[in-house]
Coordinates of C-alpha atoms in Angstrom, one line a residue:
X1 CA 0.2 -0.1 -0.1
X2 CA 1.0 3.1 -0.6
X3 CA 1.8 6.3 1.5
X4 CA -1.4 7.9 -0.2
X5 CA -3.5 4.7 0.2
X6 CA -2.5 4.7 3.5
X7 CA -3.7 8.3 4.0
X8 CA -7.0 7.3 2.6
X9 CA -7.5 4.9 4.7
X10 CA -7.2 1.9 2.1
X11 CA -6.1 -1.8 3.6
X12 CA -3.0 -3.3 2.6
X13 CA -3.7 -6.8 1.0
X14 CA -3.3 -9.6 4.2
X15 CA -0.6 -13.0 3.7
X16 CA -0.9 -15.6 5.8
X17 CA 2.2 -15.0 8.4
X18 CA 3.5 -18.9 8.3
X19 CA 4.4 -19.7 4.7
X20 CA 6.0 -23.2 2.9
X21 CA 9.6 -21.8 1.8
X22 CA 8.9 -23.3 -1.5
X23 CA 6.0 -20.6 -2.3
X24 CA 8.3 -17.5 -1.1
X25 CA 9.7 -15.2 -3.8
X26 CA 13.4 -15.0 -4.2
X27 CA 13.5 -11.3 -5.0
X28 CA 13.9 -8.2 -2.7
X29 CA 12.3 -5.5 -2.5
X30 CA 15.9 -3.4 -1.7
X31 CA 17.6 -2.5 -4.9
X32 CA 21.1 -4.1 -5.2
X33 CA 22.9 -1.0 -4.9
X34 CA 21.4 0.0 -1.5
X35 CA 22.3 -3.6 -0.4
X36 CA 25.8 -2.7 -1.5
X37 CA 25.8 1.0 0.2
X38 CA 24.6 -0.3 4.0
X39 CA 26.4 -3.1 3.8
X40 CA 29.8 -0.9 3.6
X41 CA 28.3 1.6 6.0
X42 CA 27.2 -0.7 8.3
X43 CA 30.9 -2.2 9.1
X44 CA 32.0 1.2 9.9
X45 CA 28.8 2.7 12.1
X46 CA 26.6 -0.6 13.7
X47 CA 27.7 -1.1 16.9
X48 CA 26.0 -1.4 20.4
X49 CA 28.1 0.2 23.1
X50 CA 31.1 1.0 20.9
X51 CA 31.0 -3.0 20.2
X52 CA 30.7 -3.8 16.9
X53 CA 27.8 -5.9 15.9
X54 CA 27.5 -5.7 12.1
X55 CA 23.7 -5.8 11.6
X56 CA 21.8 -3.7 8.9
X57 CA 19.3 -1.9 10.4
X58 CA 16.5 -3.5 8.9
X59 CA 17.7 -6.7 10.5
X60 CA 18.4 -5.1 14.2
X61 CA 14.7 -3.6 14.4
X62 CA 13.0 -7.2 13.2
X63 CA 15.4 -9.1 15.4
X64 CA 13.8 -6.2 18.2
X65 CA 10.1 -7.5 16.9
X66 CA 11.0 -11.1 17.5
X67 CA 12.3 -10.1 20.9
X68 CA 9.5 -8.8 21.8
X69 CA 7.0 -11.4 20.1
X70 CA 8.7 -14.7 20.9
X71 CA 10.3 -13.8 24.1
X72 CA 12.8 -16.2 24.4
X73 CA 14.2 -18.0 26.9
X74 CA 17.2 -18.7 25.0
X75 CA 19.0 -17.5 22.1
X76 CA 22.1 -19.2 20.3
X77 CA 24.0 -17.2 18.5
X78 CA 26.9 -18.9 15.9
X79 CA 29.4 -16.0 15.2
X80 CA 30.3 -13.8 18.0
X81 CA 33.3 -12.0 16.2
X82 CA 33.4 -9.0 18.6
X83 CA 30.4 -9.8 20.9
X84 CA 28.1 -6.9 20.0
X85 CA 25.4 -8.7 18.6
X86 CA 25.3 -11.1 21.6
X87 CA 25.7 -7.9 24.0
X88 CA 22.6 -6.3 22.1
X89 CA 20.8 -9.2 22.2
X90 CA 21.2 -9.7 25.9
X91 CA 20.6 -5.9 26.8
X92 CA 17.3 -5.6 24.8
X93 CA 15.9 -8.8 26.4
X94 CA 16.6 -7.4 29.7
X95 CA 14.8 -4.0 28.7
X96 CA 11.9 -5.9 27.0
X97 CA 11.4 -7.9 30.4
X98 CA 12.5 -11.4 29.4
X99 CA 14.8 -11.5 32.6
X100 CA 15.2 -15.0 32.5
X101 CA 16.3 -15.4 28.7
X102 CA 19.9 -15.8 27.9
X103 CA 22.2 -15.5 25.8
X104 CA 24.7 -18.1 24.5
X105 CA 27.2 -16.8 21.6
X106 CA 29.8 -19.3 19.9
X107 CA 32.5 -18.9 17.4
X108 CA 35.8 -20.9 16.2
X109 CA 37.9 -17.7 18.0
X110 CA 37.0 -15.8 21.3
X111 CA 40.4 -14.1 21.1
X112 CA 38.2 -11.0 19.0
X113 CA 35.9 -10.5 21.7
X114 CA 35.4 -6.5 23.0
X115 CA 36.2 -5.9 26.7
X116 CA 32.7 -4.6 27.1
X117 CA 30.9 -7.6 25.7
X118 CA 33.2 -9.9 28.2
X119 CA 32.8 -7.5 30.9
X120 CA 28.4 -8.2 30.6
X121 CA 29.5 -11.8 30.8
X122 CA 31.3 -11.7 34.0
X123 CA 28.9 -9.5 35.3
X124 CA 26.2 -12.6 35.0
X125 CA 24.1 -10.6 33.1
X126 CA 22.7 -13.1 30.4
X127 CA 25.1 -13.8 28.3
X128 CA 27.6 -16.7 27.9
X129 CA 30.5 -17.2 25.2
X130 CA 31.5 -20.4 24.2
X131 CA 34.4 -21.6 21.8
X132 CA 33.0 -23.8 19.0
X133 CA 33.6 -24.8 15.8
X134 CA 30.6 -24.9 13.5
X135 CA 31.7 -28.0 11.7
X136 CA 31.7 -30.2 14.9
X137 CA 29.2 -28.5 16.8
X138 CA 28.4 -31.1 18.7
X139 CA 31.7 -31.1 20.7
X140 CA 30.3 -27.6 22.6
X141 CA 26.6 -28.5 22.7
X142 CA 25.8 -31.6 23.5
X143 CA 22.7 -33.4 23.5
X144 CA 22.0 -32.9 26.6
X145 CA 22.3 -29.5 27.1
X146 CA 20.4 -28.6 24.3
X147 CA 17.7 -31.0 25.3
X148 CA 17.6 -28.7 28.9
X149 CA 17.3 -25.1 27.2
X150 CA 14.3 -23.4 28.7
X151 CA 11.9 -22.7 25.7
X152 CA 11.1 -21.0 23.3
X153 CA 14.5 -21.4 21.3
X154 CA 16.1 -19.0 18.5
X155 CA 19.3 -19.9 16.8
X156 CA 20.6 -17.2 15.0
X157 CA 23.5 -18.3 12.1
X158 CA 26.0 -15.7 11.7
X159 CA 29.1 -17.8 11.3
X160 CA 28.7 -18.6 7.3
X161 CA 30.8 -21.5 7.9
X162 CA 29.0 -25.0 7.5
X163 CA 25.6 -23.4 6.9
X164 CA 23.4 -26.3 6.1
X165 CA 25.2 -29.1 8.3
X166 CA 24.2 -26.5 11.1
X167 CA 20.7 -26.6 10.3
X168 CA 20.5 -29.8 10.4
X169 CA 22.5 -30.0 13.6
X170 CA 20.0 -28.2 15.2
X171 CA 16.8 -30.0 13.6
X172 CA 16.1 -32.7 16.2
X173 CA 16.3 -30.4 19.0
X174 CA 13.9 -27.7 17.7
X175 CA 10.5 -27.7 19.1
X176 CA 7.5 -26.2 17.7
X177 CA 7.6 -22.3 18.3
X178 CA 11.6 -22.2 17.9
X179 CA 13.0 -20.3 15.4
X180 CA 16.2 -20.5 13.1
X181 CA 17.4 -17.2 11.4
X182 CA 20.1 -17.8 8.7
X183 CA 21.5 -14.3 8.4
X184 CA 23.2 -12.7 5.8
X185 CA 21.5 -15.1 3.2
X186 CA 21.4 -12.0 0.0
X187 CA 24.6 -14.3 -0.6
X188 CA 23.6 -16.7 -2.3
X189 CA 25.9 -19.2 -1.3
X190 CA 23.9 -19.4 2.1
X191 CA 20.8 -19.3 0.3
X192 CA 21.8 -22.3 -1.5
X193 CA 22.5 -24.0 1.8
X194 CA 18.9 -22.6 3.0
X195 CA 17.2 -24.1 0.0
X196 CA 19.2 -27.6 0.2
X197 CA 18.3 -27.8 3.7
X198 CA 14.5 -27.2 3.4
X199 CA 14.2 -29.5 0.4
X200 CA 15.1 -32.1 2.8
X201 CA 12.5 -31.7 5.2
X202 CA 8.7 -32.8 5.0
X203 CA 5.9 -30.6 4.6
X204 CA 4.8 -28.4 7.1
X205 CA 7.7 -28.9 10.0
X206 CA 9.4 -25.0 8.5
X207 CA 7.7 -22.5 7.6
X208 CA 8.8 -18.8 6.6
X209 CA 7.3 -16.3 9.1
X210 CA 6.7 -13.6 7.0
X211 CA 6.0 -10.5 9.5
X212 CA 10.1 -10.8 10.0
X213 CA 11.2 -11.3 6.5
X214 CA 8.8 -8.8 5.1
X215 CA 8.6 -6.5 7.4
X216 CA 9.7 -3.6 5.8
X217 CA 8.8 -4.7 2.3
X218 CA 8.9 -8.1 0.6
X219 CA 12.6 -9.7 1.6
X220 CA 13.6 -6.4 3.0
X221 CA 16.1 -7.6 5.0
X222 CA 19.9 -9.0 5.1
X223 CA 17.9 -12.8 6.0
X224 CA 15.2 -13.3 3.3
X225 CA 13.3 -16.1 3.4
X226 CA 15.4 -17.4 6.2
X227 CA 13.5 -16.2 9.3
X228 CA 12.1 -19.7 9.9
X229 CA 9.8 -20.9 12.8
X230 CA 9.2 -24.5 13.7
X231 CA 5.7 -25.5 13.0
X232 CA 5.8 -28.8 14.8
X233 CA 7.8 -31.1 17.1
X234 CA 9.8 -34.1 15.5
X235 CA 8.0 -37.3 15.0

């Protein structure tokens, strides 16, 4: 709907919120040159409390909406880097009153973590950094540990390593209402990995949450078609 249409009281066409991955468009409302400009700028300026987090303004807002709606008890982030994203998520969860939310942020190297992020961990502010290799996640995340985590669970893949394998790793542990988001699927290789995983899944197990993917317009985010909700438990 246009701005003029909104002023006139016209109603937008509503679509189902949860739709199959296969029926989703592969295009984005954001032109390629805009992606390029924002990608360059976010690496220079996107930070939280002075710690780089490298998230687009679109996905930052979408994650806030997800936190407020889903109210996760556990967040697992793959790809800690400086720790800015995990710090942002932990801080915002508490701002939203989700006091019992815990963020686990994993990376193969932890020596890039910023002192502010480490300080938040040491102060017990719902944040834990863990060393882990995305190729062998089971070495850091045992089946018993994953099964014991409070729900809802939100998994954020931002490591850009073994993406399809990561999806298959978490699949047995996700329950109805949990989310797994594969960030930066504007990268064709990441989208291919998501497509391959979704093609292997029975109908109705996962759905694209169009409320998040289309929050600012059709796939107007860095994770097109990749905010996935688990619709039912494993058989």
